[in-house]
Short mmCIF file of C-alpha atoms and ligand atoms in Angstrom, two decimals:
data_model
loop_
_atom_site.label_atom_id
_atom_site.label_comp_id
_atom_site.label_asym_id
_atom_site.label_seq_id
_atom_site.Cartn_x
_atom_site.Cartn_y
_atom_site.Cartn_z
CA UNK A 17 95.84 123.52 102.47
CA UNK A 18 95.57 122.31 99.05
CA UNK A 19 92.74 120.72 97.02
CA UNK A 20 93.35 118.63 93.74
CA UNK A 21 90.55 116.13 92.06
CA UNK A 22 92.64 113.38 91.07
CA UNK A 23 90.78 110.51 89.31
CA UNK A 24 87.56 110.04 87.27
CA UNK A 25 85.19 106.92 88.30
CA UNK A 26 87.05 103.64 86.79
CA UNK A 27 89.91 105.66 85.44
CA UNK A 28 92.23 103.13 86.73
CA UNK A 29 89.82 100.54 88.12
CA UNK A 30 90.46 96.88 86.57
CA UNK A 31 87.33 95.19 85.11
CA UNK A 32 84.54 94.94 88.07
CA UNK A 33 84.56 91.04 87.56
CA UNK A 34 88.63 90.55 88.39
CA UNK A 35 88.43 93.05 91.49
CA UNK A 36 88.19 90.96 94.69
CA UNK A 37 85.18 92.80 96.59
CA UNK A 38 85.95 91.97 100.25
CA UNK A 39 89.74 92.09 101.73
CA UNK A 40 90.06 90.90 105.33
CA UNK A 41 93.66 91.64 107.22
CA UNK A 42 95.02 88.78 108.76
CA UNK A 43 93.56 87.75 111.83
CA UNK A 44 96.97 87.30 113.69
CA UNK A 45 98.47 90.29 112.92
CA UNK A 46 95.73 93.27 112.65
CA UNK A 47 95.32 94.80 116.63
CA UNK A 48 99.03 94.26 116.80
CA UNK A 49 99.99 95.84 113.63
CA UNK A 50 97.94 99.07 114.62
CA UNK A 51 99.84 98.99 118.04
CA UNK A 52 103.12 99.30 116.24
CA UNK A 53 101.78 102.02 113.51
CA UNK A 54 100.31 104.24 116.86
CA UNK A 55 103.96 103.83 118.10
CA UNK A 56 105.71 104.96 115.32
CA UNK A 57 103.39 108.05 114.73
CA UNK A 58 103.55 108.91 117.67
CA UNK A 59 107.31 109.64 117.81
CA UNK A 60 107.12 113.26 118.03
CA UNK A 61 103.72 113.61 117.94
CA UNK A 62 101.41 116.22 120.07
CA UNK A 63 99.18 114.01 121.16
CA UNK A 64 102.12 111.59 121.88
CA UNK A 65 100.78 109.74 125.11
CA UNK A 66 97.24 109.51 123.76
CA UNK A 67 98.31 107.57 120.55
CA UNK A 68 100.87 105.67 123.05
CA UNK A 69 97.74 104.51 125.04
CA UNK A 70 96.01 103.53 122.21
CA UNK A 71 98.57 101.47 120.94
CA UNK A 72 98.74 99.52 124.24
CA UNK A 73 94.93 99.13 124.22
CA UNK A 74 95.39 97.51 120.55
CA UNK A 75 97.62 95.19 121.47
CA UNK A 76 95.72 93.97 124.50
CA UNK A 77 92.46 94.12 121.49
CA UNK A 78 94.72 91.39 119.99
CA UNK A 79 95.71 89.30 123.04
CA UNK A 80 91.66 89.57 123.38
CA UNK A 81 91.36 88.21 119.52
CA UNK A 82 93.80 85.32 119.94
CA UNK A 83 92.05 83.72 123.10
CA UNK A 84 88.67 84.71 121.91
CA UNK A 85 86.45 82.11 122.82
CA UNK A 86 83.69 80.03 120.17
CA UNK A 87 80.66 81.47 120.00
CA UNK A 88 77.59 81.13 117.55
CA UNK A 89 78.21 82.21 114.01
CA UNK A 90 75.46 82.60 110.91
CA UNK A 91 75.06 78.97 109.22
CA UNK A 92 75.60 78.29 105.94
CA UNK A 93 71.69 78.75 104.65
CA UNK A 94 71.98 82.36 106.67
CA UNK A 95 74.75 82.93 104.22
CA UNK A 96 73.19 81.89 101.49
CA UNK A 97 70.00 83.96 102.51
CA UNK A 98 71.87 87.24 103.22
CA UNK A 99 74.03 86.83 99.78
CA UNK A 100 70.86 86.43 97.86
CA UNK A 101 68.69 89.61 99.16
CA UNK A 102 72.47 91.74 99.60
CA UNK A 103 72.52 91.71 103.79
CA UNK A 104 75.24 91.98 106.15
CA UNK A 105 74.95 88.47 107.86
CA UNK A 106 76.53 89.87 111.23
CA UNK A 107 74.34 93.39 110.96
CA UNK A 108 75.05 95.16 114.30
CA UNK A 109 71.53 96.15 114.17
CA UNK A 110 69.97 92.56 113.93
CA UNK A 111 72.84 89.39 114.77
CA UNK A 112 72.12 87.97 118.17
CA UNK A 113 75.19 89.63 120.12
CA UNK A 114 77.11 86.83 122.04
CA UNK A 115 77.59 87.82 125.80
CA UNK A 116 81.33 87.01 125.24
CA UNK A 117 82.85 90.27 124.11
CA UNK A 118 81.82 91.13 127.78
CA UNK A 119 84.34 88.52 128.52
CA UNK A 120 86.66 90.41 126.06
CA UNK A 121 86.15 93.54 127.76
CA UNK A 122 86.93 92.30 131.17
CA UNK A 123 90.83 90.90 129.35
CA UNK A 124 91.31 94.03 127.70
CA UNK A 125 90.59 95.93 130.95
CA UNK A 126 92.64 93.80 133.11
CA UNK A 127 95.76 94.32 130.55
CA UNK A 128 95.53 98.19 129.67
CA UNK A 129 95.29 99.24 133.27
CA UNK A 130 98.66 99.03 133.70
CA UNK A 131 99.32 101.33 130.81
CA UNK A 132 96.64 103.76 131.92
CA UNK A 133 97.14 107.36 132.85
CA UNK A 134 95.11 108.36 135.90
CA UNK A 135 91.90 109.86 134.05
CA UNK A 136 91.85 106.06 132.27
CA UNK A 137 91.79 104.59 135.32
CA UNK A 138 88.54 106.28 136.66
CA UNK A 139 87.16 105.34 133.94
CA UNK A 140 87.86 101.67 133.29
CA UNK A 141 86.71 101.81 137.33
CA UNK A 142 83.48 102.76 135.72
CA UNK A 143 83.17 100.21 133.39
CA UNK A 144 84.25 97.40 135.68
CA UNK A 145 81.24 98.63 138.17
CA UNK A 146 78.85 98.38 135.64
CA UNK A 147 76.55 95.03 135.18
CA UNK A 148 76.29 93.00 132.08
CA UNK A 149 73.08 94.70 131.38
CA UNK A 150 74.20 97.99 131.38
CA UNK A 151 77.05 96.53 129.61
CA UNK A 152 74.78 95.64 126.57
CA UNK A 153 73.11 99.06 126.66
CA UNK A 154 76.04 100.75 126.24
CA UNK A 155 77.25 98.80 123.61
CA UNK A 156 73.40 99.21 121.74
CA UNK A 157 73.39 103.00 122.32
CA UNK A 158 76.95 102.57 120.51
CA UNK A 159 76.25 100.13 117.80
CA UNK A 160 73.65 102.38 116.89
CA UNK A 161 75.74 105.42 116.88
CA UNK A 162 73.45 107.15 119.85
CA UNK A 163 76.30 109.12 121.35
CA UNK A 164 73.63 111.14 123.78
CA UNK A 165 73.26 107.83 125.41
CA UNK A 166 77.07 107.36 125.75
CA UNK A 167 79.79 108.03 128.59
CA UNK A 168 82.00 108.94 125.63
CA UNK A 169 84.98 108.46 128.10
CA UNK A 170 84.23 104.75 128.13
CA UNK A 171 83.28 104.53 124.45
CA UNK A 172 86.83 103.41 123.21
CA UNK A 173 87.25 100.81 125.67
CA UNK A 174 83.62 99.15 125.47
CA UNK A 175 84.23 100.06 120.99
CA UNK A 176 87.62 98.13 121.81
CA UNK A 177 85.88 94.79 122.65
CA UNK A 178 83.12 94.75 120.43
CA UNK A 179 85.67 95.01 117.67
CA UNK A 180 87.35 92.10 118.79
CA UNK A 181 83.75 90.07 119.11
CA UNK A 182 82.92 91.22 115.35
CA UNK A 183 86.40 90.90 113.73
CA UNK A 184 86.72 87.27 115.69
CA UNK A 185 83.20 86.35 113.55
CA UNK A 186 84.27 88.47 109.89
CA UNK A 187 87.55 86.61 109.83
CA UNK A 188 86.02 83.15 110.92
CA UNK A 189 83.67 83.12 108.45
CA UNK A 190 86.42 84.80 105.83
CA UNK A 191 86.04 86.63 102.80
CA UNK A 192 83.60 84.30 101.00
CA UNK A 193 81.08 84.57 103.54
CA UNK A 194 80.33 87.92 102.34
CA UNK A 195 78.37 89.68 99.07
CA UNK A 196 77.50 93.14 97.84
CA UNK A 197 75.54 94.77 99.84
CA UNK A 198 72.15 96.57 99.10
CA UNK A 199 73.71 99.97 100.63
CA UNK A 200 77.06 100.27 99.34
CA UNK A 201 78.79 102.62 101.95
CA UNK A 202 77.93 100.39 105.10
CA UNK A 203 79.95 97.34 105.86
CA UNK A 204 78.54 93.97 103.34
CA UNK A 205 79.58 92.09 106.79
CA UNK A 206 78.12 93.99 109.92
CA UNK A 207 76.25 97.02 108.12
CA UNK A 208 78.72 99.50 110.42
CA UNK A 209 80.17 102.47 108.49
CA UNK A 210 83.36 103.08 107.65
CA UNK A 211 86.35 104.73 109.39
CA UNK A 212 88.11 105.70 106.16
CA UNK A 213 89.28 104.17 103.28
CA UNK A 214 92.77 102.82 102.10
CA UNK A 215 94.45 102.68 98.42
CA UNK A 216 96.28 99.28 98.31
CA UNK A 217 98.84 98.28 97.02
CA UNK A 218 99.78 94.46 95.94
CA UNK A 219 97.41 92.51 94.34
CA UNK A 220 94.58 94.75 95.04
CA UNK A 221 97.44 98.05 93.70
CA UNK A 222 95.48 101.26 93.59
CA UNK A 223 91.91 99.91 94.26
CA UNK A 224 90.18 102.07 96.73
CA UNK A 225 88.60 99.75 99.89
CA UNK A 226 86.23 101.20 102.71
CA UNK A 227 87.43 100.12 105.97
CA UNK A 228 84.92 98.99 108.63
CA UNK A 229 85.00 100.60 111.80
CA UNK A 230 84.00 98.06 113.65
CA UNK A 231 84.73 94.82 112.15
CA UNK A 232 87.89 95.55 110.06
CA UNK A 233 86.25 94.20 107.25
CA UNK A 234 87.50 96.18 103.80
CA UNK A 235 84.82 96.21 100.71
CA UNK A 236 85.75 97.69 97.03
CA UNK A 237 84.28 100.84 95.93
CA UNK A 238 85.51 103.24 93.13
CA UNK A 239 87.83 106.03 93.61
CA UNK A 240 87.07 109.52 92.71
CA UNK A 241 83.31 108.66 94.35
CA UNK A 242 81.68 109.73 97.36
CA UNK A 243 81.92 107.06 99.78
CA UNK A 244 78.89 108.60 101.61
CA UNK A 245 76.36 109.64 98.89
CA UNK A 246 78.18 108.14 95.84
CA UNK A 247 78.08 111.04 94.07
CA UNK A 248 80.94 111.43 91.35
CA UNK A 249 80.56 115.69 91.18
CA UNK A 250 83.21 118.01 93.21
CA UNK A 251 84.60 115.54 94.93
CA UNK A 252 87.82 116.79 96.69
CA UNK A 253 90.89 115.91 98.17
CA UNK A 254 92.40 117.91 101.11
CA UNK A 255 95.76 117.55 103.34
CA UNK A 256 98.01 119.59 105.01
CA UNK A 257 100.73 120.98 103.21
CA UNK A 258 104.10 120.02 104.66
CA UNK A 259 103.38 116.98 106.38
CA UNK A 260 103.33 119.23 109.55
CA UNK A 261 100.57 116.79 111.01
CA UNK A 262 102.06 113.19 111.53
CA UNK A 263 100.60 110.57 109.43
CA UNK A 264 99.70 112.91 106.76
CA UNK A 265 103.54 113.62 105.47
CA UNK A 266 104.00 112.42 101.96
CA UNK A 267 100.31 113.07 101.17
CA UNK A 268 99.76 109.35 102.52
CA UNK A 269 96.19 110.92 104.29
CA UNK A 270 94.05 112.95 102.78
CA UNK A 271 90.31 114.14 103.36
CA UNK A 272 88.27 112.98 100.48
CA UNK A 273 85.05 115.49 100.27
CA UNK A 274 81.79 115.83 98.94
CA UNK A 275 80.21 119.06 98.05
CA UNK A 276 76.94 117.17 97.10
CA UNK A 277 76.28 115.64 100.84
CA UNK A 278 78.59 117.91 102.67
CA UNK A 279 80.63 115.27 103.95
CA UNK A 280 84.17 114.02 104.33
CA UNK A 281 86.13 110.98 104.96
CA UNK A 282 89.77 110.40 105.13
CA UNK A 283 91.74 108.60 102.49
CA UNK A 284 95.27 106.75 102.99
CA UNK A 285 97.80 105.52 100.74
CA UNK A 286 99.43 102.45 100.94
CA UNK A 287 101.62 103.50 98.29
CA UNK A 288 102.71 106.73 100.07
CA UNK A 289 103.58 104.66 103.32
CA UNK A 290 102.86 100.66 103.02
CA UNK A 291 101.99 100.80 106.75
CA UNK A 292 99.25 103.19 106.94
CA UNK A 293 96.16 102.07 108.93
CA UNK A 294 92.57 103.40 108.79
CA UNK A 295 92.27 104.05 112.05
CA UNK A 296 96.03 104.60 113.30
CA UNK A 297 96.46 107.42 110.79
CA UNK A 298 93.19 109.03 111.49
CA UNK A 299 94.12 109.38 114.71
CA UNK A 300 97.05 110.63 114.57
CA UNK A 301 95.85 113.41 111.96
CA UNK A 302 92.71 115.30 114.06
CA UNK A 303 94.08 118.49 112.77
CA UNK A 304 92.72 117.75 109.12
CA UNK A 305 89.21 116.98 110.75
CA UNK A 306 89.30 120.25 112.40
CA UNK A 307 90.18 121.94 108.96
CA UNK A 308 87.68 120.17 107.53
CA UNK A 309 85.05 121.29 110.24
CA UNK A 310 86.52 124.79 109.91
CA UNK A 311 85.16 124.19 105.88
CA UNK A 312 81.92 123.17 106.72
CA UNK A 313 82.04 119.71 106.09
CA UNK A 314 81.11 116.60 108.78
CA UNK A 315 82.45 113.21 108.88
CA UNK A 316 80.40 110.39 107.30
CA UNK A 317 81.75 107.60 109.61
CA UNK A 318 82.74 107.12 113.15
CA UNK A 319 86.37 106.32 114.50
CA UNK A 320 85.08 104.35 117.91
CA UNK A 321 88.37 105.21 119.62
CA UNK A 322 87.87 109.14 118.87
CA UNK A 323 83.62 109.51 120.58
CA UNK A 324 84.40 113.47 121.07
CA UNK A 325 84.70 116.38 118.98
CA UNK A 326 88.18 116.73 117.52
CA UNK A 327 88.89 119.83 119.25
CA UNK A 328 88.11 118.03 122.45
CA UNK A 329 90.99 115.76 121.92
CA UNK A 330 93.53 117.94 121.01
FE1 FE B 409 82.00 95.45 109.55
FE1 FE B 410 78.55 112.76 99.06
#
């Protein structure tokens, strides 16, 4: 294990007026470019058919995103209202959810069946016995983060389509649709948290973005800087020496911690490996979030593919 604190606040951060706040991923390419990042890590990998499933179920998530039907999006005054008192237009708490991402769920079902080992396939049985109300429960209890209330088995299929539903709306209404938000660590689009955050590279080279777990959404905030508390004191950054866990070789994901909250979140590196994904790579590197457990620190944000403990899914 090793532990260096790299950056002060703004060290290398251009001017706050010439950093773009929002980045979106292209609409045509995200699900599928996961799918192909899950493949290659998991040549090799431990957890080799798990990452292979998941990569199937992202490329059905895109299928789902291509023929994703219209449905009611925030008008322009909304927009206007939400920029001016800093609120997520789409907040998972408060937007009216649209009944098509049940629709969504019922494609991406149909599709990763035939890619599903045999404990997948009792559960998407589950799922497709359940009615549209329970449907919506289960997707509240989810939105909300109330795992109790959760069949965690079914959580990254149900996660799968609401991700489509909300990343079909963040990319529809694009990047200028959006503002700073009043609570800087939640998503300015649908007030989710984030999975992680990524470096970039490009035209946004070396400014840190939090990644939406839910809406793939990417907002600007500071390196060196909680992304939980924004504290700027004992931050840390952890990995695993080696590169013996896939995704982390090259130092390309790291664990960025806070002593002040007690939290962690993982970092990746687009300059380490241009094809690092938020949520590809964090799968595909549970053993840092066990050594992070092992040190006492929890995870500030959900990955909706990954409901159980760590350990679980090992
Ligand atoms: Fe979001
Ligand atoms: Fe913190």
């Amino acid at each position: 294990m090793s532990s260096t604190t790299i950056l002060q606040p703004g060290e290398i951060e251009r001017p706050a007026g010439d950093i773009p706040y929002i980045y979106l991923p292209t609409r045509s390419a995200v699900y599928h470019d996961r799918a192909a990042r899950l493949r290659t890590l998991a040549q090799g990998h431990s957890m080799r058919d798990f990452l292979l499933f998941m990569a199937a179920l992202c490329e059905t998530q895109q299928d789902a995103l291509n023929n994703f039907p219209a449905v009611p999006l925030p008008d322009a005054s909304r927009l206007n209202q939400c920029r001016e008192h800093g609120m997520p237009p789409l907040s998972v708490q408060s937007w009216p959810r649209d009944p098509a991402w049940q629709q969504a769920l019922t494609t991406i079902l149909a599709r990763v069946k035939q890619h599903a080992p045999p404990a997948s396939q009792a559960t998407i049985a589950r799922i497709e016995k359940m009615d549209s109300a329970a449907l919506e429960k289960l997707a509240d209890a989810l939105l909300r983060s109330d795992y109790e209330q959760v069949d965690l088995a079914t959580a990254p299929l149900v996660a799968s389509a609401l991700q489509v539903y909300w990343t079909h709306m963040s990319t529809s209404l694009g990047v200028h649709a959006f503002s700073r938000n009043g609570v800087g660590n939640l998503c300015p689009a649908c007030a989710s948290p984030p999975v992680a955050s990524v470096v970039r590279i490009g035209g946004e080279q070396g400014l840190r973005y939090l990644c939406c777990s839910l809406c793939e959404t990417q907002w600007h905030m500071v390196r060196a800087k909680c992304s939980n508390c924004e504290s700027t004191k004992d931050i840390g950054y952890y990995s695993i020496k080696g590169g013996s866990v896939k995704g982390s070789f090259g130092g390309a994901v790291k664990a960025e911690s806070c002593d002040e909250c007690g939290s962690y979140l993982k970092i990746v590196y687009m300059d380490k490996d241009p094809h690092v994904d938020p949520v590809a790579d964090d799968l595909a590197t549970l053993a840092l979030d066990l050594m992070m457990d092992e040190n006492g620190k929890s995870r500030s944000g959900p990955n909706l593919f990954l409901m159980t403990a760590p350990e679980a899914a090992i």
